[in-house]
């Protein structure tokens, strides 16, 4: 059971989440997951999660990146696009100042976790002609 709790807290949970709104998993939460997703009752009774049980949990709606409730559109989507707020990001990859800031992949992760759904990628030829790089062109970074 401790391995399931560790996996939920260290492998699945974003450490930046608010602990009150998104509490850490405990033995009760792990036991609930094992009892719901472990197909082998012998394993489930021992508090163990097989590969098949883990797969079932990882592929379940409970572990979905997007809350399934959000799949149902409940907003009026008949207006022109300019009438809606779209959470987007310009120069997403920059860690600081627009002209001197460094490019970082971590900033994309943070923006997407914060709800951004549109990011900018500035692709340039890298030092190896076969691989592009993401950077702010013609600046000091």
JSON list of N, CA, C and O in Angstrom, two decimals, residues 77-104:
[
{"chain": "A", "resi": 77, "resn": "UNK", "atom": "N", "xyz": [-21.73, 28.71, -27.48]},
{"chain": "A", "resi": 77, "resn": "UNK", "atom": "CA", "xyz": [-20.61, 28.71, -28.41]},
{"chain": "A", "resi": 77, "resn": "UNK", "atom": "C", "xyz": [-21.04, 29.19, -29.79]},
{"chain": "A", "resi": 77, "resn": "UNK", "atom": "O", "xyz": [-20.46, 28.82, -30.80]},
{"chain": "A", "resi": 78, "resn": "UNK", "atom": "N", "xyz": [-22.05, 30.06, -29.83]},
{"chain": "A", "resi": 78, "resn": "UNK", "atom": "CA", "xyz": [-22.56, 30.53, -31.12]},
{"chain": "A", "resi": 78, "resn": "UNK", "atom": "C", "xyz": [-22.10, 31.94, -31.45]},
{"chain": "A", "resi": 78, "resn": "UNK", "atom": "O", "xyz": [-22.41, 32.45, -32.52]},
{"chain": "A", "resi": 79, "resn": "UNK", "atom": "N", "xyz": [-21.35, 32.56, -30.55]},
{"chain": "A", "resi": 79, "resn": "UNK", "atom": "CA", "xyz": [-20.89, 33.93, -30.75]},
{"chain": "A", "resi": 79, "resn": "UNK", "atom": "C", "xyz": [-19.62, 33.96, -31.59]},
{"chain": "A", "resi": 79, "resn": "UNK", "atom": "O", "xyz": [-18.93, 32.95, -31.72]},
{"chain": "A", "resi": 80, "resn": "UNK", "atom": "N", "xyz": [-19.26, 35.13, -32.15]},
{"chain": "A", "resi": 80, "resn": "UNK", "atom": "CA", "xyz": [-17.99, 35.25, -32.87]},
{"chain": "A", "resi": 80, "resn": "UNK", "atom": "C", "xyz": [-16.81, 34.98, -31.92]},
{"chain": "A", "resi": 80, "resn": "UNK", "atom": "O", "xyz": [-16.90, 35.23, -30.72]},
{"chain": "A", "resi": 81, "resn": "UNK", "atom": "N", "xyz": [-15.72, 34.49, -32.45]},
{"chain": "A", "resi": 81, "resn": "UNK", "atom": "CA", "xyz": [-14.55, 34.13, -31.65]},
{"chain": "A", "resi": 81, "resn": "UNK", "atom": "C", "xyz": [-14.07, 35.30, -30.79]},
{"chain": "A", "resi": 81, "resn": "UNK", "atom": "O", "xyz": [-13.64, 35.11, -29.65]},
{"chain": "A", "resi": 82, "resn": "UNK", "atom": "N", "xyz": [-14.17, 36.52, -31.29]},
{"chain": "A", "resi": 82, "resn": "UNK", "atom": "CA", "xyz": [-13.68, 37.68, -30.54]},
{"chain": "A", "resi": 82, "resn": "UNK", "atom": "C", "xyz": [-14.48, 37.93, -29.26]},
{"chain": "A", "resi": 82, "resn": "UNK", "atom": "O", "xyz": [-14.04, 38.71, -28.40]},
{"chain": "A", "resi": 83, "resn": "UNK", "atom": "N", "xyz": [-15.61, 37.29, -29.08]},
{"chain": "A", "resi": 83, "resn": "UNK", "atom": "CA", "xyz": [-16.42, 37.47, -27.87]},
{"chain": "A", "resi": 83, "resn": "UNK", "atom": "C", "xyz": [-15.97, 36.57, -26.72]},
{"chain": "A", "resi": 83, "resn": "UNK", "atom": "O", "xyz": [-16.51, 36.67, -25.63]},
{"chain": "A", "resi": 84, "resn": "UNK", "atom": "N", "xyz": [-15.00, 35.71, -26.95]},
{"chain": "A", "resi": 84, "resn": "UNK", "atom": "CA", "xyz": [-14.58, 34.75, -25.93]},
{"chain": "A", "resi": 84, "resn": "UNK", "atom": "C", "xyz": [-13.18, 35.06, -25.44]},
{"chain": "A", "resi": 84, "resn": "UNK", "atom": "O", "xyz": [-12.33, 35.53, -26.18]},
{"chain": "A", "resi": 85, "resn": "UNK", "atom": "N", "xyz": [-12.95, 34.77, -24.17]},
{"chain": "A", "resi": 85, "resn": "UNK", "atom": "CA", "xyz": [-11.62, 34.86, -23.59]},
{"chain": "A", "resi": 85, "resn": "UNK", "atom": "C", "xyz": [-10.90, 33.55, -23.85]},
{"chain": "A", "resi": 85, "resn": "UNK", "atom": "O", "xyz": [-11.42, 32.49, -23.55]},
{"chain": "A", "resi": 86, "resn": "UNK", "atom": "N", "xyz": [-9.72, 33.61, -24.44]},
{"chain": "A", "resi": 86, "resn": "UNK", "atom": "CA", "xyz": [-8.92, 32.41, -24.71]},
{"chain": "A", "resi": 86, "resn": "UNK", "atom": "C", "xyz": [-7.63, 32.53, -23.91]},
{"chain": "A", "resi": 86, "resn": "UNK", "atom": "O", "xyz": [-6.89, 33.50, -24.06]},
{"chain": "A", "resi": 87, "resn": "UNK", "atom": "N", "xyz": [-7.39, 31.59, -23.02]},
{"chain": "A", "resi": 87, "resn": "UNK", "atom": "CA", "xyz": [-6.19, 31.59, -22.19]},
{"chain": "A", "resi": 87, "resn": "UNK", "atom": "C", "xyz": [-5.00, 31.21, -23.06]},
{"chain": "A", "resi": 87, "resn": "UNK", "atom": "O", "xyz": [-4.84, 30.05, -23.42]},
{"chain": "A", "resi": 88, "resn": "UNK", "atom": "N", "xyz": [-4.20, 32.20, -23.42]},
{"chain": "A", "resi": 88, "resn": "UNK", "atom": "CA", "xyz": [-3.07, 31.95, -24.31]},
{"chain": "A", "resi": 88, "resn": "UNK", "atom": "C", "xyz": [-1.80, 32.57, -23.74]},
{"chain": "A", "resi": 88, "resn": "UNK", "atom": "O", "xyz": [-1.84, 33.28, -22.75]},
{"chain": "A", "resi": 89, "resn": "UNK", "atom": "N", "xyz": [-0.69, 32.31, -24.39]},
{"chain": "A", "resi": 89, "resn": "UNK", "atom": "CA", "xyz": [0.58, 32.79, -23.89]},
{"chain": "A", "resi": 89, "resn": "UNK", "atom": "C", "xyz": [1.47, 33.21, -25.07]},
{"chain": "A", "resi": 89, "resn": "UNK", "atom": "O", "xyz": [1.62, 32.47, -26.03]},
{"chain": "A", "resi": 90, "resn": "UNK", "atom": "N", "xyz": [2.06, 34.38, -24.95]},
{"chain": "A", "resi": 90, "resn": "UNK", "atom": "CA", "xyz": [2.99, 34.89, -25.96]},
{"chain": "A", "resi": 90, "resn": "UNK", "atom": "C", "xyz": [4.40, 34.81, -25.37]},
{"chain": "A", "resi": 90, "resn": "UNK", "atom": "O", "xyz": [4.61, 35.13, -24.21]},
{"chain": "A", "resi": 91, "resn": "UNK", "atom": "N", "xyz": [5.36, 34.36, -26.15]},
{"chain": "A", "resi": 91, "resn": "UNK", "atom": "CA", "xyz": [6.73, 34.16, -25.67]},
{"chain": "A", "resi": 91, "resn": "UNK", "atom": "C", "xyz": [6.75, 33.25, -24.44]},
{"chain": "A", "resi": 91, "resn": "UNK", "atom": "O", "xyz": [7.45, 33.50, -23.46]},
{"chain": "A", "resi": 92, "resn": "UNK", "atom": "N", "xyz": [5.99, 32.19, -24.51]},
{"chain": "A", "resi": 92, "resn": "UNK", "atom": "CA", "xyz": [5.82, 31.26, -23.40]},
{"chain": "A", "resi": 92, "resn": "UNK", "atom": "C", "xyz": [7.15, 30.78, -22.84]},
{"chain": "A", "resi": 92, "resn": "UNK", "atom": "O", "xyz": [7.31, 30.63, -21.64]},
{"chain": "A", "resi": 93, "resn": "UNK", "atom": "N", "xyz": [8.08, 30.50, -23.70]},
{"chain": "A", "resi": 93, "resn": "UNK", "atom": "CA", "xyz": [9.34, 29.86, -23.34]},
{"chain": "A", "resi": 93, "resn": "UNK", "atom": "C", "xyz": [10.30, 30.75, -22.55]},
{"chain": "A", "resi": 93, "resn": "UNK", "atom": "O", "xyz": [11.29, 30.28, -22.02]},
{"chain": "A", "resi": 94, "resn": "UNK", "atom": "N", "xyz": [10.03, 32.06, -22.45]},
{"chain": "A", "resi": 94, "resn": "UNK", "atom": "CA", "xyz": [10.96, 32.97, -21.78]},
{"chain": "A", "resi": 94, "resn": "UNK", "atom": "C", "xyz": [10.82, 32.92, -20.26]},
{"chain": "A", "resi": 94, "resn": "UNK", "atom": "O", "xyz": [9.72, 32.94, -19.73]},
{"chain": "A", "resi": 95, "resn": "UNK", "atom": "N", "xyz": [11.96, 32.87, -19.58]},
{"chain": "A", "resi": 95, "resn": "UNK", "atom": "CA", "xyz": [11.95, 32.81, -18.11]},
{"chain": "A", "resi": 95, "resn": "UNK", "atom": "C", "xyz": [11.95, 34.20, -17.48]},
{"chain": "A", "resi": 95, "resn": "UNK", "atom": "O", "xyz": [11.79, 34.32, -16.29]},
{"chain": "A", "resi": 96, "resn": "UNK", "atom": "N", "xyz": [12.15, 35.21, -18.26]},
{"chain": "A", "resi": 96, "resn": "UNK", "atom": "CA", "xyz": [12.21, 36.55, -17.68]},
{"chain": "A", "resi": 96, "resn": "UNK", "atom": "C", "xyz": [11.95, 37.62, -18.71]},
{"chain": "A", "resi": 96, "resn": "UNK", "atom": "O", "xyz": [10.97, 37.57, -19.44]},
{"chain": "A", "resi": 97, "resn": "UNK", "atom": "N", "xyz": [12.84, 38.54, -18.81]},
{"chain": "A", "resi": 97, "resn": "UNK", "atom": "CA", "xyz": [12.73, 39.71, -19.67]},
{"chain": "A", "resi": 97, "resn": "UNK", "atom": "C", "xyz": [12.57, 39.30, -21.14]},
{"chain": "A", "resi": 97, "resn": "UNK", "atom": "O", "xyz": [13.16, 38.33, -21.60]},
{"chain": "A", "resi": 98, "resn": "UNK", "atom": "N", "xyz": [11.81, 40.08, -21.89]},
{"chain": "A", "resi": 98, "resn": "UNK", "atom": "CA", "xyz": [11.53, 39.74, -23.29]},
{"chain": "A", "resi": 98, "resn": "UNK", "atom": "C", "xyz": [12.78, 39.71, -24.16]},
{"chain": "A", "resi": 98, "resn": "UNK", "atom": "O", "xyz": [12.87, 38.92, -25.08]},
{"chain": "A", "resi": 99, "resn": "UNK", "atom": "N", "xyz": [13.74, 40.57, -23.88]},
{"chain": "A", "resi": 99, "resn": "UNK", "atom": "CA", "xyz": [14.92, 40.63, -24.75]},
{"chain": "A", "resi": 99, "resn": "UNK", "atom": "C", "xyz": [16.13, 39.88, -24.19]},
{"chain": "A", "resi": 99, "resn": "UNK", "atom": "O", "xyz": [16.99, 39.47, -24.94]},
{"chain": "A", "resi": 100, "resn": "UNK", "atom": "N", "xyz": [16.21, 39.70, -22.89]},
{"chain": "A", "resi": 100, "resn": "UNK", "atom": "CA", "xyz": [17.38, 39.04, -22.31]},
{"chain": "A", "resi": 100, "resn": "UNK", "atom": "C", "xyz": [17.05, 37.74, -21.60]},
{"chain": "A", "resi": 100, "resn": "UNK", "atom": "O", "xyz": [17.94, 37.05, -21.12]},
{"chain": "A", "resi": 101, "resn": "UNK", "atom": "N", "xyz": [15.77, 37.38, -21.52]},
{"chain": "A", "resi": 101, "resn": "UNK", "atom": "CA", "xyz": [15.37, 36.15, -20.82]},
{"chain": "A", "resi": 101, "resn": "UNK", "atom": "C", "xyz": [15.83, 34.90, -21.54]},
{"chain": "A", "resi": 101, "resn": "UNK", "atom": "O", "xyz": [16.00, 34.88, -22.77]},
{"chain": "A", "resi": 102, "resn": "UNK", "atom": "N", "xyz": [16.03, 33.83, -20.80]},
{"chain": "A", "resi": 102, "resn": "UNK", "atom": "CA", "xyz": [16.44, 32.55, -21.35]},
{"chain": "A", "resi": 102, "resn": "UNK", "atom": "C", "xyz": [15.20, 31.73, -21.74]},
{"chain": "A", "resi": 102, "resn": "UNK", "atom": "O", "xyz": [14.15, 31.88, -21.15]},
{"chain": "A", "resi": 103, "resn": "UNK", "atom": "N", "xyz": [15.36, 30.84, -22.71]},
{"chain": "A", "resi": 103, "resn": "UNK", "atom": "CA", "xyz": [14.29, 29.93, -23.11]},
{"chain": "A", "resi": 103, "resn": "UNK", "atom": "C", "xyz": [14.34, 28.69, -22.23]},
{"chain": "A", "resi": 103, "resn": "UNK", "atom": "O", "xyz": [15.41, 28.19, -21.90]},
{"chain": "A", "resi": 104, "resn": "UNK", "atom": "N", "xyz": [13.16, 28.19, -21.81]},
{"chain": "A", "resi": 104, "resn": "UNK", "atom": "CA", "xyz": [13.11, 27.02, -20.95]},
{"chain": "A", "resi": 104, "resn": "UNK", "atom": "C", "xyz": [11.87, 26.19, -21.25]},
{"chain": "A", "resi": 104, "resn": "UNK", "atom": "O", "xyz": [10.76, 26.72, -21.36]}
]
